[in-house]
PDB file of N, CA, C and O in Angstrom:
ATOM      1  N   UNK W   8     101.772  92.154 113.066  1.00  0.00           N
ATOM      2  CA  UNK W   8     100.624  91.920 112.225  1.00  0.00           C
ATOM      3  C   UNK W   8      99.403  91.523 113.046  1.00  0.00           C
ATOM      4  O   UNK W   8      98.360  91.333 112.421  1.00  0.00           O
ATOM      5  N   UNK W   9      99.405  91.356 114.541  1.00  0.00           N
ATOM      6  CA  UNK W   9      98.438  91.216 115.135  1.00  0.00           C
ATOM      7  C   UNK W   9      97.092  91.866 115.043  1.00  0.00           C
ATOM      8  O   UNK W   9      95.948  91.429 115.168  1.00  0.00           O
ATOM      9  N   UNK W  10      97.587  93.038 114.787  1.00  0.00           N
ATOM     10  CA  UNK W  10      96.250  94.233 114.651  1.00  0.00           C
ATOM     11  C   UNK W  10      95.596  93.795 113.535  1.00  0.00           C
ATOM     12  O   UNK W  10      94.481  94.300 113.408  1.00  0.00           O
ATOM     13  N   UNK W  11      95.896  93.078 112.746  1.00  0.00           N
ATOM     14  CA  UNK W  11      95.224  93.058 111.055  1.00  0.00           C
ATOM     15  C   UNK W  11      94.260  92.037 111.134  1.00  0.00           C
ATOM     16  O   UNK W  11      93.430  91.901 110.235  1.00  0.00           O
ATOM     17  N   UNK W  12      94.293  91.200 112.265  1.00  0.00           N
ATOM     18  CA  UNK W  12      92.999  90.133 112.523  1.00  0.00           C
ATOM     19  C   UNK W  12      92.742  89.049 111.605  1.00  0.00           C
ATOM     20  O   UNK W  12      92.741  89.726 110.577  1.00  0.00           O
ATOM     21  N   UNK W  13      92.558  88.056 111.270  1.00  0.00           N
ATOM     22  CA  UNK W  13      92.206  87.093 110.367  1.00  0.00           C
ATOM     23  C   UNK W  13      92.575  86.910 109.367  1.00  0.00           C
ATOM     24  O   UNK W  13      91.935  87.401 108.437  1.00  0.00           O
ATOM     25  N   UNK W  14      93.860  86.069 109.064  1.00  0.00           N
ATOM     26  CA  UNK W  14      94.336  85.823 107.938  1.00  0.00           C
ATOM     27  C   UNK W  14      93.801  85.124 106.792  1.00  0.00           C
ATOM     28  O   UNK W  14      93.622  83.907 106.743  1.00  0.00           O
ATOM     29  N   UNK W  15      93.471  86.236 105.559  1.00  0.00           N
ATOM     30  CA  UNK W  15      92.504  85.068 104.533  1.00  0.00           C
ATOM     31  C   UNK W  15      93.015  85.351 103.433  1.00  0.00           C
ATOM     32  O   UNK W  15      93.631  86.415 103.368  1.00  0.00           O
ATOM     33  N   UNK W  16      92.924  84.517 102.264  1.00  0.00           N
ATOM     34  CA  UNK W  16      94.195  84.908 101.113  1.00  0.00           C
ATOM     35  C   UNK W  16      93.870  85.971 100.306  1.00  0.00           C
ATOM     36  O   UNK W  16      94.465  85.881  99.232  1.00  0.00           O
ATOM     37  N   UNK W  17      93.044  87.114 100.400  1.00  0.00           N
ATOM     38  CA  UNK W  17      92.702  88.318  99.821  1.00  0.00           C
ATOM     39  C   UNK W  17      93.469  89.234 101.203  1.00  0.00           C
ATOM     40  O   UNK W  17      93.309  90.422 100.923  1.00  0.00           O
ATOM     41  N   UNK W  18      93.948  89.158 102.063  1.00  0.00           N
ATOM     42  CA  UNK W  18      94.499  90.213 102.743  1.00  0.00           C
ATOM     43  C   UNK W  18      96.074  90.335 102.475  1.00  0.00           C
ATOM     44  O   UNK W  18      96.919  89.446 102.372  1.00  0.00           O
ATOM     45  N   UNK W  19      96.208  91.930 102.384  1.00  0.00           N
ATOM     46  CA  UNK W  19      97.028  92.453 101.998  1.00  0.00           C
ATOM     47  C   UNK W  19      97.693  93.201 103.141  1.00  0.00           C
ATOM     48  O   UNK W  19      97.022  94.008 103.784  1.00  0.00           O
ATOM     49  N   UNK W  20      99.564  92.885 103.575  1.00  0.00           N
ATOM     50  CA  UNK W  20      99.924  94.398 104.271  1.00  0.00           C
ATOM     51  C   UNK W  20     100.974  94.606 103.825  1.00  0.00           C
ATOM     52  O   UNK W  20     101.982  93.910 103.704  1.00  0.00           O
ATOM     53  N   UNK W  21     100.570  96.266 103.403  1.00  0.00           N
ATOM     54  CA  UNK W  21     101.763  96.990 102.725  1.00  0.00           C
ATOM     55  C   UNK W  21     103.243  97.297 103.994  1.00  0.00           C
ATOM     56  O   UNK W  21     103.299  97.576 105.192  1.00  0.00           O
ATOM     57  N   UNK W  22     103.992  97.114 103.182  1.00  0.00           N
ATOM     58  CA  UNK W  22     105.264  97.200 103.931  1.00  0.00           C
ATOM     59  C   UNK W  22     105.934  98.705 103.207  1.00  0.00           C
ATOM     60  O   UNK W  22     105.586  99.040 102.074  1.00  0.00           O
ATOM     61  N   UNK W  23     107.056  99.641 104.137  1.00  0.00           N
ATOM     62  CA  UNK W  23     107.130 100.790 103.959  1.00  0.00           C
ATOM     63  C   UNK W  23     109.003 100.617 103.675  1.00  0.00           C
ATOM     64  O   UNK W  23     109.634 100.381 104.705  1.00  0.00           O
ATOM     65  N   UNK W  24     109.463 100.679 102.948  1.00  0.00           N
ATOM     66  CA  UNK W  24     110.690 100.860 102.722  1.00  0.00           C
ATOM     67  C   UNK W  24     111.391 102.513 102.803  1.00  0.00           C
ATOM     68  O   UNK W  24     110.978 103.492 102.180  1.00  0.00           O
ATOM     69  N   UNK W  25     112.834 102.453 103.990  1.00  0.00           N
ATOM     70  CA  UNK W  25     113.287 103.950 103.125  1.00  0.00           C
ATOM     71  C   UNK W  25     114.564 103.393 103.265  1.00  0.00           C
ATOM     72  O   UNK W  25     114.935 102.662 104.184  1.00  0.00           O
ATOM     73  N   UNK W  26     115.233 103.788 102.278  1.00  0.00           N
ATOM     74  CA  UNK W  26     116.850 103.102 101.848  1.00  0.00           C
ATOM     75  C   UNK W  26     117.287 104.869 101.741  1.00  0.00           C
ATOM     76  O   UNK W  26     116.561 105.783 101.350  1.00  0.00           O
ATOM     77  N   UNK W  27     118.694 104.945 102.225  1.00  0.00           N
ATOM     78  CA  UNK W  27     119.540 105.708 102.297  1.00  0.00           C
ATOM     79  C   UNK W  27     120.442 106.223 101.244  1.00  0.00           C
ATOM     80  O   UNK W  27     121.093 107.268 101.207  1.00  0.00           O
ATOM     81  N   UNK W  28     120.346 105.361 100.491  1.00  0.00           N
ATOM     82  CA  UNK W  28     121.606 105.196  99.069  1.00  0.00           C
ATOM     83  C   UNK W  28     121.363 103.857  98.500  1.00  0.00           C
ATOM     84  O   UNK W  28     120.450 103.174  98.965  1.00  0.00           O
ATOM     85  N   UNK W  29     122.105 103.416  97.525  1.00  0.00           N
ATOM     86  CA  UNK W  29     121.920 102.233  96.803  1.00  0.00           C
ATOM     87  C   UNK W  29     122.455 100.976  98.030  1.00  0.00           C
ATOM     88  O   UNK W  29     123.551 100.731  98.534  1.00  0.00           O
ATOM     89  N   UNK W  30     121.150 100.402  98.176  1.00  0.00           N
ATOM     90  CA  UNK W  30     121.581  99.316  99.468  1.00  0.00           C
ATOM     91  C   UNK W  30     120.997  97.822  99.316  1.00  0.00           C
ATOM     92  O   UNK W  30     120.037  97.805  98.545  1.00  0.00           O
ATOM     93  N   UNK W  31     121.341  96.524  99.872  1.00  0.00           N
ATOM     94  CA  UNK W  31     120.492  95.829  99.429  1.00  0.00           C
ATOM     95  C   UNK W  31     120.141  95.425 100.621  1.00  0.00           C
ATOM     96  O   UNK W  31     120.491  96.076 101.606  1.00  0.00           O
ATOM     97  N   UNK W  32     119.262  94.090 100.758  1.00  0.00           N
ATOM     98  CA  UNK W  32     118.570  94.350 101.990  1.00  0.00           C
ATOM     99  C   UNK W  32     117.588  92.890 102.339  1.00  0.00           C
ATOM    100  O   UNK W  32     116.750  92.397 101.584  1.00  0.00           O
ATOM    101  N   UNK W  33     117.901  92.505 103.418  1.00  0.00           N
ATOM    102  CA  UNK W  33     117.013  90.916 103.409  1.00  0.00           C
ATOM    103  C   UNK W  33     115.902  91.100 104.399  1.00  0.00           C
ATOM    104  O   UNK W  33     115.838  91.788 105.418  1.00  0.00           O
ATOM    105  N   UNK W  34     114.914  90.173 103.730  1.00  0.00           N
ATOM    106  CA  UNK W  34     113.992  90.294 104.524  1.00  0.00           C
ATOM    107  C   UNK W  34     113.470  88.480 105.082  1.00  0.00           C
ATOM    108  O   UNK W  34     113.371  87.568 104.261  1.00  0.00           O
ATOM    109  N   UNK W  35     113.222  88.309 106.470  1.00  0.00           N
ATOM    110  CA  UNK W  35     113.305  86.954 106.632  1.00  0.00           C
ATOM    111  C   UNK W  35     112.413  87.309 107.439  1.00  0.00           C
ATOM    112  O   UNK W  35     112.309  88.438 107.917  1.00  0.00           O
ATOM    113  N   UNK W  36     111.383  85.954 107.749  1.00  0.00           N
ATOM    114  CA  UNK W  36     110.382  85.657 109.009  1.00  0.00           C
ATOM    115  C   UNK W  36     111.497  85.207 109.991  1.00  0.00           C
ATOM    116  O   UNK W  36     112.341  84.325 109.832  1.00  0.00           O
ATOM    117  N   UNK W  37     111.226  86.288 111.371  1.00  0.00           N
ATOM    118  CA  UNK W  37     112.163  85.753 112.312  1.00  0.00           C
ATOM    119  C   UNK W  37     111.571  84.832 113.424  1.00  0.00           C
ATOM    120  O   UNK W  37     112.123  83.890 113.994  1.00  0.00           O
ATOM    121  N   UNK W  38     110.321  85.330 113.592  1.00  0.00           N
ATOM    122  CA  UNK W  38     109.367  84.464 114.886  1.00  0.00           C
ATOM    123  C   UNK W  38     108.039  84.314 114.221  1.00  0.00           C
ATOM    124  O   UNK W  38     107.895  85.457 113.786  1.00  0.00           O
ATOM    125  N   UNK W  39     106.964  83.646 113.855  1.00  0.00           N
ATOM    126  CA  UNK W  39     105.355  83.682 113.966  1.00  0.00           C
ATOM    127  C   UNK W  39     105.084  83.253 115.428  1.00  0.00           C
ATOM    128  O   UNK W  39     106.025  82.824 116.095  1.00  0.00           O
ATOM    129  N   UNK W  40     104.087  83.331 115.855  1.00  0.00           N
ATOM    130  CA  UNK W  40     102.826  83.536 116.505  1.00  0.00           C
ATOM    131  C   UNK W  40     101.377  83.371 116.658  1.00  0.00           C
ATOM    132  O   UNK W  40     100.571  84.253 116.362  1.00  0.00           O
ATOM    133  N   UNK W  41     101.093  82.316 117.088  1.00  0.00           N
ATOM    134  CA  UNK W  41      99.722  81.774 116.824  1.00  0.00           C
ATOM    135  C   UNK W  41      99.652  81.515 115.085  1.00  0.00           C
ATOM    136  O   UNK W  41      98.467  81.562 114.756  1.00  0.00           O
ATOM    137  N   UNK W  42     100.159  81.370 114.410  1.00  0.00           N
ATOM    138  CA  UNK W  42     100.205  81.017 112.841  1.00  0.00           C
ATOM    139  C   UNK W  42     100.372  79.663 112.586  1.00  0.00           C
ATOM    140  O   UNK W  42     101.443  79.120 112.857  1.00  0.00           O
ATOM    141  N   UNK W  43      99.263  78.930 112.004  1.00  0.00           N
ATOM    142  CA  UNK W  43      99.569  78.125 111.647  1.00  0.00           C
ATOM    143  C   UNK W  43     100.596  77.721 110.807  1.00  0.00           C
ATOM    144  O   UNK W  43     100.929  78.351 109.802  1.00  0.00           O
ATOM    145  N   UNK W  44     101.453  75.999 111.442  1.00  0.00           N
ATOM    146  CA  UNK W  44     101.930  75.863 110.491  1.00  0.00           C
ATOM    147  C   UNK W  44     102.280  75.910 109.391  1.00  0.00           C
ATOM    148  O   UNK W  44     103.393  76.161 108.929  1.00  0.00           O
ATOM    149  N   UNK W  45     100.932  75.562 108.698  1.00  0.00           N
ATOM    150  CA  UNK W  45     100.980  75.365 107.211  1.00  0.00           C
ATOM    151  C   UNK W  45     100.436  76.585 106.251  1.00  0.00           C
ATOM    152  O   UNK W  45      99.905  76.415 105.153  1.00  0.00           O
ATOM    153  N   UNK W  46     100.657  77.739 106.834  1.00  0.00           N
ATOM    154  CA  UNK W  46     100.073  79.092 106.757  1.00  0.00           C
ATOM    155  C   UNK W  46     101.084  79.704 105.887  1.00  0.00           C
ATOM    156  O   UNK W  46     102.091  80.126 106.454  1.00  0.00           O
ATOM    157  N   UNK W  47     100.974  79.867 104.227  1.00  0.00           N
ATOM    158  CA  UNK W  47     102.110  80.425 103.706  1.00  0.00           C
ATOM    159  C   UNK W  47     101.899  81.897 103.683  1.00  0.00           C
ATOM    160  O   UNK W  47     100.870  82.523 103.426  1.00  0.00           O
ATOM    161  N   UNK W  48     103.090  82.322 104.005  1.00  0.00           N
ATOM    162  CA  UNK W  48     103.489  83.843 103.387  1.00  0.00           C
ATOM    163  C   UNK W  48     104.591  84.239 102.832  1.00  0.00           C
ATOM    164  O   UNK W  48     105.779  83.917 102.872  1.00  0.00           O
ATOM    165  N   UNK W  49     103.486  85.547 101.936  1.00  0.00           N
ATOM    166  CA  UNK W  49     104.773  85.723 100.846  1.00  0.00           C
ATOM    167  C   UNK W  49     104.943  86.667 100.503  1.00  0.00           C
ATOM    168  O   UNK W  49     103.943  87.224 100.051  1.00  0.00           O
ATOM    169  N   UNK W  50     106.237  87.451 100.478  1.00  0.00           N
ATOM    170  CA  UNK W  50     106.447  88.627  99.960  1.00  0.00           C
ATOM    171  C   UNK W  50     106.449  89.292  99.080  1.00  0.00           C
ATOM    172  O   UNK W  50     107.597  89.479  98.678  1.00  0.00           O
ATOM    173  N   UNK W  51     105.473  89.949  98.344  1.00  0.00           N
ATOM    174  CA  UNK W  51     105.109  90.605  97.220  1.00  0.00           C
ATOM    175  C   UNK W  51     105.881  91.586  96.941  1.00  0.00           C
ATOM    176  O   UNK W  51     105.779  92.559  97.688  1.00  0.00           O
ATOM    177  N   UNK W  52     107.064  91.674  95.601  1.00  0.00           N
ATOM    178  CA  UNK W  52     107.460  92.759  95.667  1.00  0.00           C
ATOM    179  C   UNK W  52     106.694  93.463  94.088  1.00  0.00           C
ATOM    180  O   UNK W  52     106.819  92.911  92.995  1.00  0.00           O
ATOM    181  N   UNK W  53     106.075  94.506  94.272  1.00  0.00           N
ATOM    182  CA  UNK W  53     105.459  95.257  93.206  1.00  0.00           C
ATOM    183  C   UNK W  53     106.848  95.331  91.866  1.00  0.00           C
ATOM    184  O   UNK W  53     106.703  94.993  90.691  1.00  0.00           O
ATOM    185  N   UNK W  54     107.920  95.783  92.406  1.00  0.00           N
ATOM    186  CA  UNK W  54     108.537  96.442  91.139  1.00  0.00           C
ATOM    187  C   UNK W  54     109.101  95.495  90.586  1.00  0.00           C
ATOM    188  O   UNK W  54     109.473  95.920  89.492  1.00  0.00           O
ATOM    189  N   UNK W  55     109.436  94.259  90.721  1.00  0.00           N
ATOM    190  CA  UNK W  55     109.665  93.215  90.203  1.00  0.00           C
ATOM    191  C   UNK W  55     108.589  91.924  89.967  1.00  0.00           C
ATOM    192  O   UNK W  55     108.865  90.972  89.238  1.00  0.00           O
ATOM    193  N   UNK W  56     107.588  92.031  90.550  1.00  0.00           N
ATOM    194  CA  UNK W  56     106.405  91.528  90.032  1.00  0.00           C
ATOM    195  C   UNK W  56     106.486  89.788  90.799  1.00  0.00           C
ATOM    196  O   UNK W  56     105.629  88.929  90.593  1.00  0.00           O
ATOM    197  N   UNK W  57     107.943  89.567  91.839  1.00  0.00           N
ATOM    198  CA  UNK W  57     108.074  88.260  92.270  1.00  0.00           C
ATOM    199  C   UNK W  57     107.210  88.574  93.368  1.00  0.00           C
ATOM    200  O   UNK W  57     106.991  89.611  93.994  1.00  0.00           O
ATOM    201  N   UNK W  58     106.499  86.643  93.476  1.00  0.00           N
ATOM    202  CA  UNK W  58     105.991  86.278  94.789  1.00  0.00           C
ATOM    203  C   UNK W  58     107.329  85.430  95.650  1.00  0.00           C
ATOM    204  O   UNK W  58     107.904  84.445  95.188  1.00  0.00           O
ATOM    205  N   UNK W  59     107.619  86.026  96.882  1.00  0.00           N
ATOM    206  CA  UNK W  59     108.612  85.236  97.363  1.00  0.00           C
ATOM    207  C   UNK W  59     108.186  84.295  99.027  1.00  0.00           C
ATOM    208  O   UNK W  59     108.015  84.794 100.139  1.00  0.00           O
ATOM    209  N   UNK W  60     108.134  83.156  98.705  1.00  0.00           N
ATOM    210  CA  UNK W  60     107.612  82.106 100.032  1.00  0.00           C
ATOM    211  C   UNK W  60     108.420  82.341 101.100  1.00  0.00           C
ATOM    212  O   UNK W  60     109.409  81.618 101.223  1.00  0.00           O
ATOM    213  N   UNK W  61     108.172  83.365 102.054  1.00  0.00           N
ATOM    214  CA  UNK W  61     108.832  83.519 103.448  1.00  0.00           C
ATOM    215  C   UNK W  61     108.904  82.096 104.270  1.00  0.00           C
ATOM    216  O   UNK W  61     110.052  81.745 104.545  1.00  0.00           O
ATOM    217  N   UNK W  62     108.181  81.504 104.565  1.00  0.00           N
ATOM    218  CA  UNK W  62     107.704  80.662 105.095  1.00  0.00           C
ATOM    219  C   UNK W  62     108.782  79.089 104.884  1.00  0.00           C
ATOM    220  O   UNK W  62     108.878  78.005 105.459  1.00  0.00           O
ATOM    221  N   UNK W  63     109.354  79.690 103.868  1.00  0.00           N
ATOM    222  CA  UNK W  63     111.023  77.502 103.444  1.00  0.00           C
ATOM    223  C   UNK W  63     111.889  78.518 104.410  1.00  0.00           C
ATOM    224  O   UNK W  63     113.046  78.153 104.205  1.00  0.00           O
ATOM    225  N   UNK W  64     111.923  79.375 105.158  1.00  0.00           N
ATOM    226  CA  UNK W  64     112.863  79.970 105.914  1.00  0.00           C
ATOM    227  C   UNK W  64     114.136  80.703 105.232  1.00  0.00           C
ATOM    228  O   UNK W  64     115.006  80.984 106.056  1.00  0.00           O
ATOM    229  N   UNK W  65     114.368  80.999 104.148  1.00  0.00           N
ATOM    230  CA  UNK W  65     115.319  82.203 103.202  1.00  0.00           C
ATOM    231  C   UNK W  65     115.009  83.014 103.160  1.00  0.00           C
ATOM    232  O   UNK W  65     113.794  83.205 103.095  1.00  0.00           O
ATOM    233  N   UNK W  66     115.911  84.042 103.167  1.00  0.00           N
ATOM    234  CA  UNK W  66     115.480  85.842 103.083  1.00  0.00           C
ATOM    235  C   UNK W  66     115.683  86.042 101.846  1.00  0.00           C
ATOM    236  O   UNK W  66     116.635  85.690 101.151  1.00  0.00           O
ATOM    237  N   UNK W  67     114.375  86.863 101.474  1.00  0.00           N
ATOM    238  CA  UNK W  67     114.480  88.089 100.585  1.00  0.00           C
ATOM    239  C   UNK W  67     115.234  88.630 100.094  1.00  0.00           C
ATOM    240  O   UNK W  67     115.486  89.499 100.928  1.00  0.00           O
ATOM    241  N   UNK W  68     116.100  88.865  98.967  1.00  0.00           N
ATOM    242  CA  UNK W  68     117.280  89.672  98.946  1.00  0.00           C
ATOM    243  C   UNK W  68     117.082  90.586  97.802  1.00  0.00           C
ATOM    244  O   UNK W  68     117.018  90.189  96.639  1.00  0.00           O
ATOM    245  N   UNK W  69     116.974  92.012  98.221  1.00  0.00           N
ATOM    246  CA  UNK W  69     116.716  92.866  97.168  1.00  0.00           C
ATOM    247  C   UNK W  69     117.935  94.117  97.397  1.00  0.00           C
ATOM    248  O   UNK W  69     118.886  94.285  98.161  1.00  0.00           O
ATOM    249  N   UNK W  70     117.265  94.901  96.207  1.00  0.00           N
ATOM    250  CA  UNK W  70     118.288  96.058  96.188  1.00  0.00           C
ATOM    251  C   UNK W  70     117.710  97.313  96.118  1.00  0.00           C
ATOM    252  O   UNK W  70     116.618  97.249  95.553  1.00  0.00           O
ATOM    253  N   UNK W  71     118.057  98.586  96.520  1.00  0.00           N
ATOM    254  CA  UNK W  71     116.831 100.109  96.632  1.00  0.00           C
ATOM    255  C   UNK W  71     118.006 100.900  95.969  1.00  0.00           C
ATOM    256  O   UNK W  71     119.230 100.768  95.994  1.00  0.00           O
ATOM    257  N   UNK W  72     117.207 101.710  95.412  1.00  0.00           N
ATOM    258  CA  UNK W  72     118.151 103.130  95.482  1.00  0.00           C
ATOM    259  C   UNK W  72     117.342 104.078  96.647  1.00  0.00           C
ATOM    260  O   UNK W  72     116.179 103.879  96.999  1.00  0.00           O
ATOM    261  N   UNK W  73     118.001 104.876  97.028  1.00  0.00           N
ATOM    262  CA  UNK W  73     117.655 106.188  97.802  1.00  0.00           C
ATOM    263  C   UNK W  73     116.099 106.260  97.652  1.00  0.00           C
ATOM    264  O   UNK W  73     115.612 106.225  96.521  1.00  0.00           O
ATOM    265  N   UNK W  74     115.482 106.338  98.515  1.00  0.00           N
ATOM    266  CA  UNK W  74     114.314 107.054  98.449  1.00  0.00           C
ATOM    267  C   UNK W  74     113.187 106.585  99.508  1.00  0.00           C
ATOM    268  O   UNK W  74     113.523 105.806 100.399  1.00  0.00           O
ATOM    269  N   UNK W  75     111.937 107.020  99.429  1.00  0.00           N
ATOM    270  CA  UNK W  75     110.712 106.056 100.481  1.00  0.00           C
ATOM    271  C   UNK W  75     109.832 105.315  99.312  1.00  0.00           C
ATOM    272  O   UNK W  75     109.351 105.722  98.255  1.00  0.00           O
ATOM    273  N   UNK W  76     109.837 104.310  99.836  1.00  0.00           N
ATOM    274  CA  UNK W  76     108.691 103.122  98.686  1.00  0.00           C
ATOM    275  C   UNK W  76     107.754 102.959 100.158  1.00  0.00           C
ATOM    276  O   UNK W  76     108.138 102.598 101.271  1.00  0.00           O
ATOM    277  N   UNK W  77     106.422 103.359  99.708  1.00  0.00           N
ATOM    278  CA  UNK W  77     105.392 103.155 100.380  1.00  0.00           C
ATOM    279  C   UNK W  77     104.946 101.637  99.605  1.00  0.00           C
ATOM    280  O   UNK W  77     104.691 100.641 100.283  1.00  0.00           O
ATOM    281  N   UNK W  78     104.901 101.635  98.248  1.00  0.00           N
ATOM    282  CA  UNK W  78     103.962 100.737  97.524  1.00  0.00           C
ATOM    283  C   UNK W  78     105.029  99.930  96.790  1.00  0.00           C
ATOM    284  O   UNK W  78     104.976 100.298  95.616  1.00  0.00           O
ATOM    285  N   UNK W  79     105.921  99.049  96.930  1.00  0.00           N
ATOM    286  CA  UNK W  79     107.062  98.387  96.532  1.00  0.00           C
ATOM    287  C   UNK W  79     106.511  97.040  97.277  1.00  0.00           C
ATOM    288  O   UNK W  79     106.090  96.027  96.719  1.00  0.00           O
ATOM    289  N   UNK W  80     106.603  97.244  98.431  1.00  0.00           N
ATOM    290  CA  UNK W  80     106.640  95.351  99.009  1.00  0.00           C
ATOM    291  C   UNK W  80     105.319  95.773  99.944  1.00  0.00           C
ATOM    292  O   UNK W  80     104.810  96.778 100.439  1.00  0.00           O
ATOM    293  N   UNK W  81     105.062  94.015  99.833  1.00  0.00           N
ATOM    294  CA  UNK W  81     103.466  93.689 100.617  1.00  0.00           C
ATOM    295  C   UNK W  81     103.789  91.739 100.981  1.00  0.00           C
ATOM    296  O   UNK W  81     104.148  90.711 100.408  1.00  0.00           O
ATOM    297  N   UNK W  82     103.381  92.213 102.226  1.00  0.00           N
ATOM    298  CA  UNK W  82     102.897  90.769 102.433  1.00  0.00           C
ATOM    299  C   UNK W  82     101.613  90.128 102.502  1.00  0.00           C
ATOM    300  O   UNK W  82     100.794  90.361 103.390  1.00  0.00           O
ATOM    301  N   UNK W  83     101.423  89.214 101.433  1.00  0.00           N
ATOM    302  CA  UNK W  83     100.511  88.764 100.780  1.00  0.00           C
ATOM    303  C   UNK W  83     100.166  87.205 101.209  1.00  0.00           C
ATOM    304  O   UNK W  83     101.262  86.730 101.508  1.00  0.00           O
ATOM    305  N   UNK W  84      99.244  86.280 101.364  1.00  0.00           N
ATOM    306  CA  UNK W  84      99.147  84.900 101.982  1.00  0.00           C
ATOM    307  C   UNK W  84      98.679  83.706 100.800  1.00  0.00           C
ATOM    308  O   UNK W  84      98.472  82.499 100.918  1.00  0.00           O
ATOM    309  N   UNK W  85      98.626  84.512  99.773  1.00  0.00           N
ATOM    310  CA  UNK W  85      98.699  83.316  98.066  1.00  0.00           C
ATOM    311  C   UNK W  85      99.842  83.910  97.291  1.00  0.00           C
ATOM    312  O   UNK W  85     100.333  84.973  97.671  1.00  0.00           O
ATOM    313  N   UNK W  86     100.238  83.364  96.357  1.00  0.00           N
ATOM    314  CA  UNK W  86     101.120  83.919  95.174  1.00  0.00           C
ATOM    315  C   UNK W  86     100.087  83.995  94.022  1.00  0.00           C
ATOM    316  O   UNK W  86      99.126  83.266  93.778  1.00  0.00           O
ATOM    317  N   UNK W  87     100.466  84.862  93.517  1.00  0.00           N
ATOM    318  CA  UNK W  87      99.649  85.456  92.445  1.00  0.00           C
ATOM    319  C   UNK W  87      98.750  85.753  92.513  1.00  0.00           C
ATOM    320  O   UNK W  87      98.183  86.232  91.531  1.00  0.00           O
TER     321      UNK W  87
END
């Protein structure tokens, strides 16, 4: 996420899913980087409409069927 420059709570990055078959699938912050502490992020998933706080250290746990989701998940730096 370095390239995206300045984290402010209107920035948005879309994340690209392709699942193989019906799979489920976690998603966790493994390292930040120059990020502040107290810097929340959160995983937006479109088709379920949850904001999920990466940042208490738990993964994500979702489920795909087959296909490419361009516009499904985003990481987002407010909820709602």
């Amino acid at each position: 996420m370095q390239a995206y420059g300045e984290i402010t709570d209107e920035k948005v990055v879309p994340l690209n899913l392709k699942s193989s078959g019906d799979n489920t699938f976690e998603i966790i912050i493994s390292e930040k980087e120059n990020i502040k502490e107290s810097q929340r992020i959160y995983l937006h998933d479109n088709l379920t409409g949850e904001y999920f706080n990466l940042t208490k250290g738990d993964a994500y746990q979702f489920g795909s069927e087959a296909g490419v989701f361009k516009n499904r998940l985003e990481i987002v730096f407010q909820s709602e």
